[in-house]
Coordinates of C-alpha atoms and ligand atoms in Angstrom, one line a residue:
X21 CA 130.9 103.7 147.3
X22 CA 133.6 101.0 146.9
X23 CA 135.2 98.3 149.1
X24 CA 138.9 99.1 149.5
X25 CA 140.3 96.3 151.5
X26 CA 139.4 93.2 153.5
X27 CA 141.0 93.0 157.1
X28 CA 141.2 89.3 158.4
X29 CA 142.0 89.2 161.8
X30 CA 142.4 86.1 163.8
X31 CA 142.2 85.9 167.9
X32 CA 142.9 83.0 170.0
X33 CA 142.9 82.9 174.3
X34 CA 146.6 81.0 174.8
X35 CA 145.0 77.7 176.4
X36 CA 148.6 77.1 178.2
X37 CA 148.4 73.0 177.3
X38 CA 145.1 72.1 177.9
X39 CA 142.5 71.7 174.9
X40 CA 140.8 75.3 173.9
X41 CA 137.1 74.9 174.4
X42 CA 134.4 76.9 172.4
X43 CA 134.6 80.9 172.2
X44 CA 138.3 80.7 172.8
X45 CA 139.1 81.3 169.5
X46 CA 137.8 84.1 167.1
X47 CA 138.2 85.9 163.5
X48 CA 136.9 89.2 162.5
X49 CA 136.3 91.0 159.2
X50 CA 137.1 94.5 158.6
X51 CA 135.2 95.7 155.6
X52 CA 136.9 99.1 154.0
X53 CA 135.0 101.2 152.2
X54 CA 136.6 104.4 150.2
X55 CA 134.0 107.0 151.6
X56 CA 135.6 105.5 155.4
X57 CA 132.8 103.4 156.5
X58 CA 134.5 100.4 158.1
X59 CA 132.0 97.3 158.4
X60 CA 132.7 94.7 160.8
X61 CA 131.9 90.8 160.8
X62 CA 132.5 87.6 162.2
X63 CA 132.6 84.1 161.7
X64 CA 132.8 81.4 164.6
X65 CA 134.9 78.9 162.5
X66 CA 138.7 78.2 161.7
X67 CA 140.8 81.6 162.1
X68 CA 143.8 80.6 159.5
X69 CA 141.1 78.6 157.4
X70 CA 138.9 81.8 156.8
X71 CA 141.8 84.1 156.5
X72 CA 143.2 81.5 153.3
X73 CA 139.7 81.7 151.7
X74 CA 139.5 85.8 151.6
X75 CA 143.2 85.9 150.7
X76 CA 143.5 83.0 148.2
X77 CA 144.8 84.5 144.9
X78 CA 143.0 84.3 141.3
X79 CA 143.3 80.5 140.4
X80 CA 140.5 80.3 137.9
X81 CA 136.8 82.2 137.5
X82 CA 135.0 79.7 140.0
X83 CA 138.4 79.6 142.4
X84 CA 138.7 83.1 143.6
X85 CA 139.4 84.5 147.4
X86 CA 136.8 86.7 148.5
X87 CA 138.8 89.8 148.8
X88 CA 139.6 89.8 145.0
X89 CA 135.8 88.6 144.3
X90 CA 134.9 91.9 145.8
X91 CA 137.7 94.6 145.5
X92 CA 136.7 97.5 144.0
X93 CA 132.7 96.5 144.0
X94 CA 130.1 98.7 145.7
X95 CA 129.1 97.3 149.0
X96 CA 125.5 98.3 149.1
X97 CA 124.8 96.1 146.6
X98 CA 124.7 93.1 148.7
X99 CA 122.8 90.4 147.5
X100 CA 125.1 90.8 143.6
X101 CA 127.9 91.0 146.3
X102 CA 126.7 87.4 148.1
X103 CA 126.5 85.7 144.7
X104 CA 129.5 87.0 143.1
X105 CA 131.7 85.3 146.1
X106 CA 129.4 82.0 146.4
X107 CA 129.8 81.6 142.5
X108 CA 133.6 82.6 142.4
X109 CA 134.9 80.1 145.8
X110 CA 132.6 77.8 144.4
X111 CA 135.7 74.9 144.0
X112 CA 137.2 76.9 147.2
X113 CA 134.1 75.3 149.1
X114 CA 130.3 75.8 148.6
X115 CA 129.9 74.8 152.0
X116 CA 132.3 75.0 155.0
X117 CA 134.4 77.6 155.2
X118 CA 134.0 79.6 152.2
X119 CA 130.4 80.1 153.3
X120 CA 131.7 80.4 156.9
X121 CA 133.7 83.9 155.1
X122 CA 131.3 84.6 152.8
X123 CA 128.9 84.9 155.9
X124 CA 131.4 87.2 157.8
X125 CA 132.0 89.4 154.7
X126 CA 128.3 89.8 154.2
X127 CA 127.3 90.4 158.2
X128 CA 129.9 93.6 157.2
X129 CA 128.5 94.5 154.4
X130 CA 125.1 94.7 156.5
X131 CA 126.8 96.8 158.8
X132 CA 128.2 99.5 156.1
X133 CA 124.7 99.8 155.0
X134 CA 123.5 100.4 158.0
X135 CA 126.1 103.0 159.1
X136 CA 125.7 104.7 155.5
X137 CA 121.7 104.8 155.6
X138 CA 122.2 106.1 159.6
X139 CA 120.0 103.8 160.9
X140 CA 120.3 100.4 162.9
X141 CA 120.9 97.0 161.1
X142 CA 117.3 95.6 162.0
X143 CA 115.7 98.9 160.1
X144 CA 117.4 97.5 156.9
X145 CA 115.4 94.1 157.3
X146 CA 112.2 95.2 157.7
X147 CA 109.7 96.8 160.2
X148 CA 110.5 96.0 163.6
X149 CA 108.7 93.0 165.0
X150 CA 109.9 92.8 168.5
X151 CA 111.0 95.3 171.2
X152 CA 113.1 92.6 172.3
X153 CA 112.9 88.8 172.7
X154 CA 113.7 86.3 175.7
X155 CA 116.9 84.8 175.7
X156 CA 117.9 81.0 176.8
X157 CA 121.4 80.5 178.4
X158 CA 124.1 77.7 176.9
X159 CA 126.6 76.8 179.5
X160 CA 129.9 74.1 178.8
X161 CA 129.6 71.7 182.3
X162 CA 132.7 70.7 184.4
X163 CA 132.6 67.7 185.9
X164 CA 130.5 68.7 188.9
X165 CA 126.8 68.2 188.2
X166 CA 126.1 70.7 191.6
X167 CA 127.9 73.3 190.0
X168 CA 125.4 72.6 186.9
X169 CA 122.7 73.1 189.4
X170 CA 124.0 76.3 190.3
X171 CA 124.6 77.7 186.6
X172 CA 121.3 76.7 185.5
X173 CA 119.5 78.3 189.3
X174 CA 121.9 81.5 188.1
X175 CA 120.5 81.4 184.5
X176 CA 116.8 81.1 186.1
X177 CA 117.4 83.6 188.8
X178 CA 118.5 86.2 186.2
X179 CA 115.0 85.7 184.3
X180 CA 116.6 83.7 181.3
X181 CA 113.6 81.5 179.2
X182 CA 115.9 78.4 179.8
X183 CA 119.3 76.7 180.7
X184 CA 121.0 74.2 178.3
X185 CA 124.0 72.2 178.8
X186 CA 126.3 70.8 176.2
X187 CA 130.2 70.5 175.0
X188 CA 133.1 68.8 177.4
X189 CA 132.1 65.1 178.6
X190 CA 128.3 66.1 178.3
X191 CA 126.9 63.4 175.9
X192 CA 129.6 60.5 176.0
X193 CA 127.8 59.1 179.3
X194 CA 124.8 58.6 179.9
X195 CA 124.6 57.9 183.5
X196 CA 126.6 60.7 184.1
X197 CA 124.8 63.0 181.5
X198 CA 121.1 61.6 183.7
X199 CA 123.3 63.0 187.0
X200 CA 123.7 66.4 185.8
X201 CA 120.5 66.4 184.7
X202 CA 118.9 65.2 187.8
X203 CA 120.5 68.1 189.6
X204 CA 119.6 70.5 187.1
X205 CA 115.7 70.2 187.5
X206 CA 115.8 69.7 191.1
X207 CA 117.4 72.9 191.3
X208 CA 114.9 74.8 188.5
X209 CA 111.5 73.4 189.7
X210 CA 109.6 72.2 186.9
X211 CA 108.6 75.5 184.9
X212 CA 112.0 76.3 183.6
X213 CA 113.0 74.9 180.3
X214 CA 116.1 72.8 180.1
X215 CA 117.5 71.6 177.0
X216 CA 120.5 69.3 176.0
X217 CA 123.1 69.4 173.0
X218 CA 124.9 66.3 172.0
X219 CA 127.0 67.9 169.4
X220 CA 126.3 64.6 167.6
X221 CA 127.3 62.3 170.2
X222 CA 124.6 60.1 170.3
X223 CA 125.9 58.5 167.1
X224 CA 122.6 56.8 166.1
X225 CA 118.9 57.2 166.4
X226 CA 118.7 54.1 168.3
X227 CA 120.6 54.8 171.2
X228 CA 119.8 58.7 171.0
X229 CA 115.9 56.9 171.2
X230 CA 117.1 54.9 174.3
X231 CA 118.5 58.2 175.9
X232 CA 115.4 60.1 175.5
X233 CA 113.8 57.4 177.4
X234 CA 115.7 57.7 179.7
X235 CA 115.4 61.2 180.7
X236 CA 111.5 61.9 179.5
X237 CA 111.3 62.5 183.1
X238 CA 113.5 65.4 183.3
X239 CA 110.9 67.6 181.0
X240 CA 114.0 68.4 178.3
X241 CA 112.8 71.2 176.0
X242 CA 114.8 69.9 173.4
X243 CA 117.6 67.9 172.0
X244 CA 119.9 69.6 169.8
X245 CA 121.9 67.9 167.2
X246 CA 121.4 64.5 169.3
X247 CA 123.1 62.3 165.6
X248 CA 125.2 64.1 163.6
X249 CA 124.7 66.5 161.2
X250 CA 124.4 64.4 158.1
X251 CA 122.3 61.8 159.1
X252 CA 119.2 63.3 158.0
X253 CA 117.4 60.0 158.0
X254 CA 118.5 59.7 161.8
X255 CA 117.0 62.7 162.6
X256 CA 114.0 61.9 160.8
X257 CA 113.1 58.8 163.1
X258 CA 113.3 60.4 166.1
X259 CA 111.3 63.5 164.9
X260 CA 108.7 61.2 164.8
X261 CA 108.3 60.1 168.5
X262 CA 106.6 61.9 170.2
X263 CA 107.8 64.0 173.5
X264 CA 111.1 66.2 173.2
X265 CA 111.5 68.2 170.3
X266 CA 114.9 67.1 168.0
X267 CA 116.7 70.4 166.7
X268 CA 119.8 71.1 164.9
X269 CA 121.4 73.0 162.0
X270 CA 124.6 74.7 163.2
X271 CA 126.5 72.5 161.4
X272 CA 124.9 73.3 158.3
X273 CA 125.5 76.0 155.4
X274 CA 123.0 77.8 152.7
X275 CA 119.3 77.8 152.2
X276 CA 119.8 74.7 149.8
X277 CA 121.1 72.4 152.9
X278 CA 118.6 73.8 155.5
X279 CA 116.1 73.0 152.4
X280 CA 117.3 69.7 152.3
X281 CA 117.7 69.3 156.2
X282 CA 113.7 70.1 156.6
X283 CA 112.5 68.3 153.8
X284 CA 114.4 65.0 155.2
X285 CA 114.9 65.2 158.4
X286 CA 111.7 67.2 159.8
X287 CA 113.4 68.8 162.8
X288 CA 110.9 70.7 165.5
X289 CA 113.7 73.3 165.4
X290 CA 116.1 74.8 162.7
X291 CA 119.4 76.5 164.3
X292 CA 121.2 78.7 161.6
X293 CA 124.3 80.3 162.8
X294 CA 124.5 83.8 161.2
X295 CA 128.3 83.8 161.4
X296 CA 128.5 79.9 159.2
X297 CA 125.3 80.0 157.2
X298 CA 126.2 82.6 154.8
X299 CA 125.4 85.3 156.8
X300 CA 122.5 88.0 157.1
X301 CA 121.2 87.7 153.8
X302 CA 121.1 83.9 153.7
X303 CA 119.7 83.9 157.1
X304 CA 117.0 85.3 155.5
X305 CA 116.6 83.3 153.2
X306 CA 116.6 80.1 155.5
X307 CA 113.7 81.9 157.7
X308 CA 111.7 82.5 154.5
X309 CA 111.9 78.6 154.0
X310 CA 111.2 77.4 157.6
X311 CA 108.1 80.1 158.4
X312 CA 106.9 78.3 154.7
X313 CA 107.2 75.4 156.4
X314 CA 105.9 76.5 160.3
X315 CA 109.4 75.3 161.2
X316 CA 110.5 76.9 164.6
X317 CA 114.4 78.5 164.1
X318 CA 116.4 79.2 166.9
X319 CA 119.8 80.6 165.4
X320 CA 122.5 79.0 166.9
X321 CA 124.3 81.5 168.9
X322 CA 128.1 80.8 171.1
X323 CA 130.7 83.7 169.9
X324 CA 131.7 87.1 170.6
X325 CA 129.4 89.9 170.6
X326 CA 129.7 91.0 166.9
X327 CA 127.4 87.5 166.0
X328 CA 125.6 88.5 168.9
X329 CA 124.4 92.1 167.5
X330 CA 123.8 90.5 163.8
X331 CA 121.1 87.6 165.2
X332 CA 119.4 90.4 167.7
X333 CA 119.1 93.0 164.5
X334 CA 118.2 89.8 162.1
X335 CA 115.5 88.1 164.8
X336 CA 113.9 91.5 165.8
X337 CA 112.8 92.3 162.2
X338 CA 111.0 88.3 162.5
X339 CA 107.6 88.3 163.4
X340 CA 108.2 84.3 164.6
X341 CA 111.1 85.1 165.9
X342 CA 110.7 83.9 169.6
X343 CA 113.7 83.1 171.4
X344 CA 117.3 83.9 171.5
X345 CA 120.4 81.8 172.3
X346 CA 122.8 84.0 174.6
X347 CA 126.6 82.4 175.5
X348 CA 127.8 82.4 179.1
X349 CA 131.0 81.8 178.4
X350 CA 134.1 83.4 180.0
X351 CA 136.2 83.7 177.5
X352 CA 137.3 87.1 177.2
X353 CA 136.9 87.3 173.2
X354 CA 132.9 86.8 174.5
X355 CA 132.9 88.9 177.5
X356 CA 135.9 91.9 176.3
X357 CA 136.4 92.1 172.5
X358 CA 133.1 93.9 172.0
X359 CA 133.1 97.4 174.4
X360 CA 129.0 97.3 174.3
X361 CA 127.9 93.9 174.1
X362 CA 124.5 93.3 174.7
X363 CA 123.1 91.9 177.4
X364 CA 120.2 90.0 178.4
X365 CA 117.8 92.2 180.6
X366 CA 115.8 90.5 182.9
X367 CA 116.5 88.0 180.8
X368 CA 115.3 90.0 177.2
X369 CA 117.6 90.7 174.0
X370 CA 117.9 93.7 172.2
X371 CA 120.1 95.0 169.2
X372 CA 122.1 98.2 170.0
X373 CA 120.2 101.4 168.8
X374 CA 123.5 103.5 167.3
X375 CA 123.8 102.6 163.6
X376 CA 124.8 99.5 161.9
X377 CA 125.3 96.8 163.7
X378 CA 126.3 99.1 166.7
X379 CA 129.6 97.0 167.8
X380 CA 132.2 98.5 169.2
X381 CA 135.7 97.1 169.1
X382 CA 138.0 97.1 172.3
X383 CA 141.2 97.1 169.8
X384 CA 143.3 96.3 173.6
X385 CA 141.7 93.1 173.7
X386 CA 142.6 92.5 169.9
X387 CA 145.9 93.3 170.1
X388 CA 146.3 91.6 173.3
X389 CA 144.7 87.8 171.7
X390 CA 145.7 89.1 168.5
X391 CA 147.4 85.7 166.2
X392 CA 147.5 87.6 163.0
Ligands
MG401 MG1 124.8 73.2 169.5

């Protein structure tokens, strides 16, 4: 078999003046194959950016878009495939986007072998070590903390493992951030997990120190990239108090920076995201390093429902695989682009069944967000 052509296609929700928030945007892969098996990825990163790194013509032998890396090559072959575009974009990137497409091309690439061996995605990886797995659910606040309440109660009520908040103002006040909180548990009771992402806002251990303080009595599960991504040192010191856990990682790209990222700064919780850290095959690579380690990993999880079906086929075939992150977003690219997306039963994950990675396209709701 041989790979024919590489679709990019970019989606965006028209945001009508106001600032787009997370999920509104989206870029596919299309995968072609001359024996017509069509694999289909994602990436939940730049549309145009990724698009320029598959297209980018021959500029030299480490300075190559993916699409010429790979035309021509057979696509079952994936781990020559993975190597052959991190060495040739290795001036296009190394980290960032390339890996961001290299991750969507491979999550394809996945899916043609799965659709050509007829069997689900997961069966590639490995015997199946979970029927399904329980699912937490990340929700972006307005400015009403009652109305976080009433998500989180929802997210409980539907038999979700936890609730976490993050993205818009939370995590720029803490007062306010303490207010939504507040509301949060009191409407939860005390045996339902609720966990906070600062998306780096904290800006330093010592103040992200002096927040934890001052909500150690709201119970958090965790606190997810509480300094940003770089400052591994940052993280280190507040690994080391004790109480909430400290997680992070979606930021971050390849087995050699998740390496780096445990090693220095000793995170309770690593959180890959399969469509940025260089997909499938490096995920499991990254897992392979963290079990070493008897890291927890938690793959970061917030886009449409093709990254959806790649982490429930990768995290199935994990035996310490043990919790899923599920996006409640409305954006129609999360709820619509994807005919069979899966939901969270009783509050459990599972990967489609039907071969590959089992996703449907509603090619309506492309065309309809459809920006190239
Ligand atoms: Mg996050």
């Amino acid at each position: 078999m041989r790979i024919t052509d590489i679709e990019v296609i970019g989606l965006r929700v028209p945001s009508e003046g106001r600032r787009q928030e997370w999920g509104e945007d989206a870029v596919v892969v299309r995968v072609h194959t001359d024996e017509d098996f069509i694999g289909i990825g994602e990436s939940d990163t730049s549309p145009e950016v990724l698009r320029a790194v598959v297209e980018a013509p021959y500029s030299h032998s480490s300075c190559v878009g993916l699409k010429e890396t790979l035309l021509g090559k057979d696509p079952l072959q994936i781990d020559d495939r993975w190597q052959e575009m991190y060495a040739s974009s290795t001036y296009l990137g190394r980290r960032g986007a390339a890996i961001h497409a290299i991750s969507a091309i491979d999550i394809a690439l996945w899916d043609i072998a799965g659709q050509a061996r007829g069997v689900p995605v997961c069966e590639l990886l490995g015997p199946r070590a979970h029927a399904d797995l329980p699912a937490y659910g990340t929700f972006i606040p307005s400015n009403d903390p009652m109305a976080s309440a009433a998500t989180a109660l929802s997210l409980m009520e539907q038999g979700m493992a936890g609730a976490k908040i993050g993205g818009a103002a939370f995590g720029m006040n803490l007062t306010d951030d303490l207010v939504h909180l507040e509301a949060m548990r009191s409407a939860v009771g005390l045996d339902f997990q609720l966990m906070v992402d600062l998306v780096g806002r904290w800006g330093d251990p010592d103040r992200a120190g002096a927040a934890l303080d001052l909500y150690m009595d709201i119970g958090l599960e965790w606190a997810e990239e509480p300094v940003p991504a770089d400052d591994f040192a940052g993280y280190a010191k507040l690994s080391r108090r004790s109480g909430t856990k400290i997680t992070g990682g979606e930021a971050l790209e390849t087995r050699f920076d998740f390496e780096a990222f445990m090693e220095l700064a000793r995170p309770d919780i690593v959180q890959p995201d399969i469509t940025r850290c260089g997909g499938i095959t490096e995920m499991i690579r990254i897992a392979d390093l963290a079990a070493e380690r008897q890291i927890r990993l938690v793959p970061h999880g917030f886009s449409t429902g093709i990254l959806n079906a790649a982490t429930a086929h990768f995290l199935v075939s994990r035996p310490e695989a043990h919790l899923v992150e599920m996006s409640t977003s409305n954006s129609p690219l999360f709820t619509n682009l994807v005919q069979n997306p899966i939901r969270a039963d009783k509050g459990r994950i599972a990967p489609p069944e039907t071969v590959g990675l089992g996703v449907v396209l509603d090619e309506d709701v492309m065309d309809n967000y459809r920006i190239f």
